[in-house]
Amino acid sequence: MRGHRIEGADKVRGRAPFVDDLREDVLGFTPLIALAVTAPVGSGTIRRIDTDAALRLPGVRAIMTHENAPRLRKVISLSMSEPGVRLPLQSPRIAYAGQVVAVVVAETLMAARQGVAAIALDIEPGPAPVVTLEDADNRLRAVKRAGIGPGRSRKGNADSALAAATVTTDDTFHNAPHHQNPLEPGAVVARWDGDGGVTVHAAVQWHHIDAMMIGQAFGLGWSDGMPGLLRRVIGRSRHESRVRLFNHFSGGAFGRNISYQALLLAPMAARVAGAPVKFVQTRRDTFSLMSHRSEVRQRLRLGAHPDGRLASIVLEPDIAKGNAAFVEPVGEMPFQLYTHDTHRLTSRVAQLDLPGAGWMRGPGVAHAIFALEQGMDRLAARLRMDPLDLRLLNHAGTHPVSGTPWEAKALRGAYAAGAAAIGWRDRPKGGTIRPDGRLTGYGMASAIDLGRQFPATAHVTLTADARAVVSIAVAEMGQGLLTGLTGLVSEMTGLPPDRITLRRQAISEAYAAGSIGSTGTYSNAAAIQDALHRIATRLADRTRKDRASPLFGRKAKRARIEGPDLALADGSRAPLADLLYRHGDQSGSGRAGLTFGASGKAKASFGAVFCEMAVDPVTLEIEVVRLVGAYDCGRVLQPAIAAAQLRGAMIMGLGQALMEETRLDRRTGAWTNAELGEALIPTQADVPHVEVLTVGSGTDDGPLNFKGIAETAIVGVAPAIASAFADATGGLIRSLPMTYVERLRAVSALEPIAQGVASE
Amino acid sequence: MTPPVLRRDGLPLGGEKWIAGGTTLVDLMKLGVERPAGLVDLGARRGELARITEAEGMLTLGAMTTMAEAERDPRIRQRYPAVHLALSLAASPQIREMATLGGNLLQRTRCTFFRDGRSACNKRNPGAGCSAIGNPDEPRALFGASGHCVATYPGDLAVALVALDATLSVEAADGSVRGMAGSDLHRLPGDTPHVETALDPGELITGIHLPLPDWTGQTYVKLRERASYGFASASAAVCVRLEGRTVVAARVALGGVASVPWRCRGVEDWLQGRIADRNTFLQAGRACVSRADPGVGKDAYRQELCARAVTKALLVACNSASDDAV
């Protein structure tokens, strides 16, 4: 199936329900409204919360503070979120500014707002909060692991290789913290049920994990908590839980679309109020209740042989960590991109007085590849090589560390396609004056992200009237997963898409891989394929015993559903629809395990990003004129959706490059530009001609010969843009976003205008 | 605290406010920064106050003309490019369709401590103190700041009006109308930063008068961190009268960097009689910021940005922007 999103028509007609839209007709009840009261300062202890005035307001029903909040049990957060280390409203201690210190429950939103305004906090101030790396020297600790990535690693003796290298670079790069800023601020509805269970309506990215967290916190368990979950992942997972999490569409995500804390605060508030509650996040709440991409500083030294081959990569990241286990996995990807003799990674992490940091598109890799690719450009300049030629020279034919062959890699094709589309080889010299007086610059960078498969199980029924019902609790956050999976099932079975139903209620359907890390479609499709294999085996076994069947008497071994047929190992086949009609409904459960490339080969998506920029020589205003991204994501399942994903991620990369930062008031520790009008993301007017090319193809003819899309496409965009600025002006970018302050710094040593013309 | 009442006629009484397009006021009410006791809708007067009229070469813009209507007017586009640019670079197209010119002039600061509704702020809560003073992490006014407030005026149109010597018509509660220089509208914060304009309670801006343009060139340059829906990090409105290559008169006003739209009279005088070339304009830009509050911390770059905005505006106004590059 090649087309538009299955849920697209409902969304553009306003018929797709988002959590905040849910009313009595869907819920069966009218919830009270709950709003958070947050701490204005980043450290201290609450002496007293004066709720009297608020409780006297008409419509205010309850106020929950650390004093009357339900006690929660410890949770294990597989997603390394804040509740794993800090549960809400369990103590009077303030760990960061914007922390929830009370929740007001009222009959209307207006009453709840008035209640929030009427609450007075009496806080005993603590020591000054530390919220930036600049102020955190004495909090930096060397780490072995940085989140899911390594904190330390080495190949050979990188320091002596660096000392012996003919050409070297040494730069310190900086990335400001920023937020996902999904368009939908988010809401969670919670109701306690008669059997002691809880019904929760939310939009989450990996709902069995989130349901498990809710179950653990309230002592319900997702059955048996962690071991139970693992058991279910390995075995079957059709299971009724007392955590009834209904997962809805989300209006954007990119790492997080609802606060993990809100998933707990809503049931807590419902218990305190004794009635169903809808916890609503204000826009400002989204900055401190939800995670952010953390600040990172990286010293990068590269050493090269005279011909440009990489002799040494020494990367020393300092990573900010908030009140969550999550650490930006900066060290995970930079050594997987280029062939190199030696490397050393030495990471340090500083625990800061900030909300928990978390996943945001291209976690770790978006920061790390910015630094690596800027370093490669500096190296190319010293070697007097074309930046693209330096990348081609160091192209990794096998995995640069393990030496394992790649499952599929079309990065050279991506370089060629992107370079051709932008005219790289014929580009004007950097700084050439355009007809309008501005300076021209070109830049390029590589992109990479790891291919992974996460655990998933799927239950599939093929019906006698030739329909497929797939039960799998996946999360659709706008990325097109439902459409992609439906298309894949159609391809696997030969059934038309309109005969395929995806049932995705989290409370009753099978455990699905989350919509995370560009793995959702692949992992869940692998589980579905496994289920279909099981059905095929059973169906073949039945039909070989059926005298009326064309497959009568054949060996059933290695039977496969190859839409639209059931195919046997000996090459014989029969139409699947006929067999189903004859033998009735067929069901099977399948699973996918946690792997990093099922083939034992190294697996990653790749890309090459090219940028043309115009810079005003006087004001340093920049316009990204063209952005070309050529990506190797294996086979493309849904061209329209893939192009939209890639283009969207490139625009996000443009935001990372040019404007996205959330600033902090170092005195209080609070985010200062915590609103959409001030925390800038690109507008239509910032978005240039964006051209998306796909170059990959699968390793074989199987349906699973595709790779992740979403994360890879943000990688490489920021360094390509930064390089184009350097090409145009000579000013080298060290910090993202490259706002005026950074651009002025970059050119300050170069331009006569910045030297200060003597004024009279 | 009860929800504000909306009335469709009459005058705002104590604690009440006019509402026209509502794009700033409603936003600030949602943030809890503005808490008017009631609103008086000006919609009924739109027929009378949303006209653009011409008399003796002077263009009068009714104060309820939307920013989009004014931006599209061919007379403004041709004769007052500084105004046209100030409008078309402001806010977003959606907001400009709704926002009125009068309301735009009265736009309030974007200072984070003003908008967060809870930090100490002398504008919001007179006498409460200022959270921005001494804070190295947030922008502060380079010009006009006081020991009570360092917030910047964020608007664009007012900066162009100051450069063009525009005047305003202001209607009092009793219906009488007085004139006011555009540059007199906004007040320096001094020790009363909550008093932002020279309007008396109940007074209403009804018209903006643009004098006959006798400049050979004028423009508005706005430097910001994104291409739309972004406030100026620094902006400059410039008008120049050239004879040959000599500047005989100039007006320079700065936006986004001062407590009020900031006119650089010293630089205007300095430019008189100078040759209109790049070097002159680089010096003019630098001279504009030579008396700026040196700023603190990361904010020092805005002086440099401001100087570049002025240089660029002078180059454009003299139509020599593309002749030579750095």
Coordinates of C-alpha atoms in Angstrom, one line a residue, chain A residues 481-749:
Chain A
L481 CA 3.4 3.7 12.2
L482 CA -0.2 2.4 11.8
T483 CA 0.0 3.0 8.0
G484 CA 3.4 1.5 7.8
L485 CA 2.4 -1.7 9.7
T486 CA -0.8 -2.0 7.7
G487 CA 1.1 -1.8 4.5
L488 CA 3.6 -4.4 5.7
V489 CA 0.9 -6.8 6.8
S490 CA -0.7 -6.2 3.4
E491 CA 2.6 -7.0 1.7
M492 CA 3.2 -10.1 3.9
T493 CA -0.2 -11.6 3.4
G494 CA -1.2 -10.2 0.0
L495 CA -4.4 -8.9 1.5
P496 CA -5.6 -5.4 0.6
P497 CA -5.1 -2.8 3.3
D498 CA -8.8 -2.3 3.8
R499 CA -9.0 -5.9 4.9
I500 CA -6.4 -5.4 7.7
T501 CA -7.4 -4.3 11.2
L502 CA -4.9 -3.2 13.8
R503 CA -6.3 -3.5 17.3
R504 CA -4.2 -1.5 19.6
Q505 CA -5.9 -1.2 23.0
A506 CA -3.1 -1.3 25.5
I507 CA -5.2 -3.0 28.1
S508 CA -5.9 -6.1 26.1
E509 CA -3.6 -6.4 23.1
A510 CA -0.2 -7.8 22.8
Y511 CA 3.0 -6.2 24.1
A512 CA 4.4 -3.9 21.5
A513 CA 7.7 -2.2 21.0
G514 CA 7.4 1.5 21.8
S515 CA 7.5 4.2 19.2
I516 CA 11.1 5.0 20.2
G517 CA 14.5 5.1 18.6
S518 CA 13.3 4.6 15.0
T519 CA 12.5 1.1 16.0
G520 CA 8.7 0.9 16.3
T521 CA 7.8 -0.2 12.8
Y522 CA 10.7 -2.6 12.4
S523 CA 10.3 -4.3 15.8
N524 CA 6.5 -4.7 15.6
A525 CA 6.7 -5.9 12.0
A526 CA 9.2 -8.5 13.1
A527 CA 6.7 -9.8 15.7
I528 CA 3.9 -9.8 13.2
Q529 CA 6.0 -11.7 10.7
D530 CA 6.9 -14.3 13.3
A531 CA 3.1 -14.7 14.0
L532 CA 2.5 -15.2 10.4
H533 CA 5.2 -17.8 10.2
R534 CA 3.6 -19.8 12.9
I535 CA 0.2 -19.5 11.2
A536 CA 1.8 -20.7 7.9
T537 CA 3.3 -23.7 9.6
R538 CA 0.0 -24.7 11.1
L539 CA -1.9 -24.0 7.9
A540 CA 0.5 -26.0 5.8
D541 CA 0.2 -28.9 8.2
R542 CA -3.5 -28.9 7.8
T543 CA -3.6 -28.4 4.1
R544 CA -1.1 -31.2 3.3
K545 CA -3.6 -33.6 4.9
D546 CA -6.5 -32.3 2.8
R547 CA -7.0 -34.3 -0.3
A548 CA -8.7 -31.4 -2.0
S549 CA -5.7 -29.2 -1.5
P550 CA -3.1 -28.6 -4.3
L551 CA -0.6 -29.0 -1.5
F552 CA -1.9 -32.5 -0.5
G553 CA 0.9 -34.7 0.6
R554 CA 3.7 -32.1 0.4
K555 CA 6.1 -31.5 3.2
A556 CA 5.0 -28.7 5.4
K557 CA 8.4 -27.7 6.6
R558 CA 9.5 -24.1 6.2
A559 CA 6.1 -23.0 5.1
R560 CA 5.8 -19.3 4.5
I561 CA 3.1 -16.8 3.8
E562 CA 4.3 -15.0 0.8
G563 CA 1.3 -12.8 -0.1
P564 CA -1.0 -13.8 -1.7
D565 CA 0.1 -17.4 -1.4
L566 CA 1.1 -20.0 1.1
A567 CA 4.5 -21.2 -0.1
L568 CA 6.3 -24.4 0.8
A569 CA 10.0 -25.1 0.8
D570 CA 9.7 -27.2 -2.4
G571 CA 8.3 -24.3 -4.3
S572 CA 4.7 -25.3 -4.4
R573 CA 2.1 -22.7 -3.4
A574 CA -1.6 -22.2 -3.0
P575 CA -3.6 -19.0 -2.7
L576 CA -3.9 -18.1 1.0
A577 CA -7.5 -16.8 0.7
D578 CA -8.6 -20.2 -0.6
L579 CA -6.9 -22.1 2.2
L580 CA -8.5 -19.8 4.8
Y581 CA -11.9 -20.2 3.3
R582 CA -11.4 -24.0 3.5
H583 CA -9.8 -24.2 6.9
G584 CA -11.4 -21.3 8.8
D585 CA -9.8 -18.7 11.0
Q586 CA -6.2 -19.1 11.8
S587 CA -4.5 -17.4 14.8
G588 CA -0.9 -17.2 15.9
S589 CA 1.3 -15.2 18.3
G590 CA 4.7 -14.1 17.3
R591 CA 7.5 -12.2 19.0
A592 CA 10.6 -10.2 18.3
G593 CA 13.4 -10.1 20.8
L594 CA 15.9 -7.3 21.7
T595 CA 18.6 -7.4 19.0
F596 CA 21.0 -5.0 17.4
G597 CA 20.6 -6.4 13.9
A598 CA 19.1 -9.8 13.5
S599 CA 21.7 -11.0 11.0
G600 CA 24.7 -10.7 13.3
K601 CA 26.0 -8.0 11.0
A602 CA 26.2 -4.4 12.0
K603 CA 23.1 -2.4 11.3
A604 CA 22.7 1.3 10.9
S605 CA 20.9 3.9 8.9
F606 CA 23.0 6.5 7.1
G607 CA 22.7 9.8 5.4
A608 CA 24.4 12.7 3.8
V609 CA 23.2 16.3 4.3
F610 CA 24.1 19.2 2.1
C611 CA 23.3 22.9 2.7
E612 CA 23.5 26.1 0.7
M613 CA 23.4 29.3 2.7
A614 CA 23.3 33.0 2.1
V615 CA 24.8 35.3 4.7
D616 CA 24.4 39.1 4.9
P617 CA 28.0 40.3 5.3
V618 CA 27.0 43.3 7.5
T619 CA 24.3 41.8 9.7
L620 CA 25.2 38.1 9.6
E621 CA 21.6 37.4 8.9
I622 CA 21.5 33.9 7.5
E623 CA 19.1 32.2 5.1
V624 CA 19.4 28.4 4.6
V625 CA 18.7 28.5 0.9
R626 CA 18.7 24.8 0.2
L627 CA 18.9 21.7 2.3
V628 CA 19.3 18.4 0.7
G629 CA 19.2 15.1 2.7
A630 CA 20.1 11.8 1.0
Y631 CA 19.3 8.9 3.3
D632 CA 20.0 5.2 3.3
C633 CA 17.1 3.7 5.4
G634 CA 16.9 0.5 3.5
R635 CA 13.8 -0.1 1.6
V636 CA 11.2 2.7 1.8
L637 CA 7.8 1.4 2.9
Q638 CA 5.6 4.4 2.4
P639 CA 7.3 7.0 0.2
A640 CA 4.9 9.9 1.1
I641 CA 5.1 9.2 4.8
A642 CA 8.9 8.6 4.7
A643 CA 9.5 11.8 2.9
A644 CA 7.4 13.7 5.4
Q645 CA 9.3 12.1 8.3
L646 CA 12.6 12.9 6.8
R647 CA 11.7 16.4 5.9
G648 CA 10.3 17.0 9.3
A649 CA 13.4 15.7 11.0
M650 CA 15.6 17.9 8.8
I651 CA 13.5 20.9 9.8
M652 CA 14.0 19.9 13.4
G653 CA 17.8 19.7 12.7
L654 CA 17.5 23.2 11.2
G655 CA 16.0 24.3 14.5
Q656 CA 18.8 22.6 16.4
A657 CA 21.3 24.5 14.3
L658 CA 19.8 27.9 14.3
M659 CA 17.5 28.6 17.2
E660 CA 16.5 25.9 19.7
E661 CA 17.6 26.5 23.2
T662 CA 15.9 26.8 26.5
R663 CA 17.6 29.3 28.7
L664 CA 18.0 29.2 32.4
D665 CA 18.0 31.8 35.2
R666 CA 21.0 30.7 37.1
R667 CA 19.8 32.4 40.2
T668 CA 16.6 30.5 40.6
G669 CA 17.3 27.6 38.3
A670 CA 14.1 28.1 36.3
W671 CA 13.7 27.9 32.5
T672 CA 13.1 31.5 31.4
N673 CA 11.9 31.3 27.9
A674 CA 9.3 28.6 28.8
E675 CA 6.6 29.4 26.2
L676 CA 6.3 28.8 22.5
G677 CA 6.6 32.4 21.6
E678 CA 10.0 32.6 23.2
A679 CA 11.5 29.0 22.9
L680 CA 12.0 29.3 19.2
I681 CA 11.4 26.5 16.7
P682 CA 11.5 27.0 13.0
T683 CA 8.5 28.8 11.3
Q684 CA 7.4 28.2 7.7
A685 CA 9.5 31.3 6.8
D686 CA 12.7 29.7 8.1
V687 CA 12.3 26.5 6.1
P688 CA 14.1 26.6 2.9
H689 CA 13.8 24.4 -0.1
V690 CA 14.2 21.0 1.6
E691 CA 14.9 18.1 -0.7
V692 CA 14.7 14.5 0.5
L693 CA 16.3 11.7 -1.4
T694 CA 16.3 8.0 -0.4
V695 CA 19.1 5.8 -1.8
G696 CA 19.0 2.6 0.3
S697 CA 17.7 -0.8 -0.8
G698 CA 17.2 -3.9 1.2
T699 CA 19.6 -6.7 1.7
D700 CA 17.2 -9.3 0.4
D701 CA 13.6 -9.6 -0.8
G702 CA 12.0 -10.1 2.6
P703 CA 9.6 -7.7 4.0
L704 CA 11.9 -6.6 6.8
N705 CA 14.6 -5.2 4.6
F706 CA 14.1 -1.7 5.9
K707 CA 15.8 0.4 8.6
G708 CA 14.8 3.3 10.9
I709 CA 14.0 6.7 9.6
A710 CA 13.0 9.1 12.3
E711 CA 16.2 9.7 14.2
T712 CA 18.7 9.5 11.4
A713 CA 17.3 12.4 9.5
I714 CA 18.0 15.0 12.2
V715 CA 21.6 13.9 12.4
G716 CA 24.0 15.8 10.1
V717 CA 21.7 18.7 9.5
A718 CA 23.1 21.0 12.1
P719 CA 26.8 20.4 11.2
A720 CA 26.0 20.9 7.5
I721 CA 24.4 24.3 8.3
A722 CA 27.3 25.3 10.6
S723 CA 29.7 24.3 7.9
A724 CA 27.9 26.4 5.3
F725 CA 28.2 29.4 7.6
A726 CA 32.0 28.8 8.0
D727 CA 32.3 28.4 4.2
A728 CA 30.5 31.7 3.6
T729 CA 32.2 33.8 6.3
G730 CA 35.3 31.9 7.5
G731 CA 33.7 32.0 11.0
L732 CA 33.9 28.6 12.7
I733 CA 30.8 27.6 14.8
R734 CA 31.5 26.0 18.1
S735 CA 28.1 26.3 19.9
L736 CA 24.6 25.4 19.0
P737 CA 22.2 27.0 18.4
M738 CA 24.3 29.3 16.2
T739 CA 22.3 32.5 17.2
Y740 CA 23.7 36.0 16.6
V741 CA 25.9 35.8 19.7
E742 CA 27.7 32.7 18.4
R743 CA 27.9 34.0 14.8
L744 CA 29.4 37.3 16.0
R745 CA 31.9 35.4 18.1
A746 CA 32.8 33.2 15.2
V747 CA 33.6 36.1 12.9
S748 CA 35.0 38.4 15.5
A749 CA 38.6 37.6 14.6

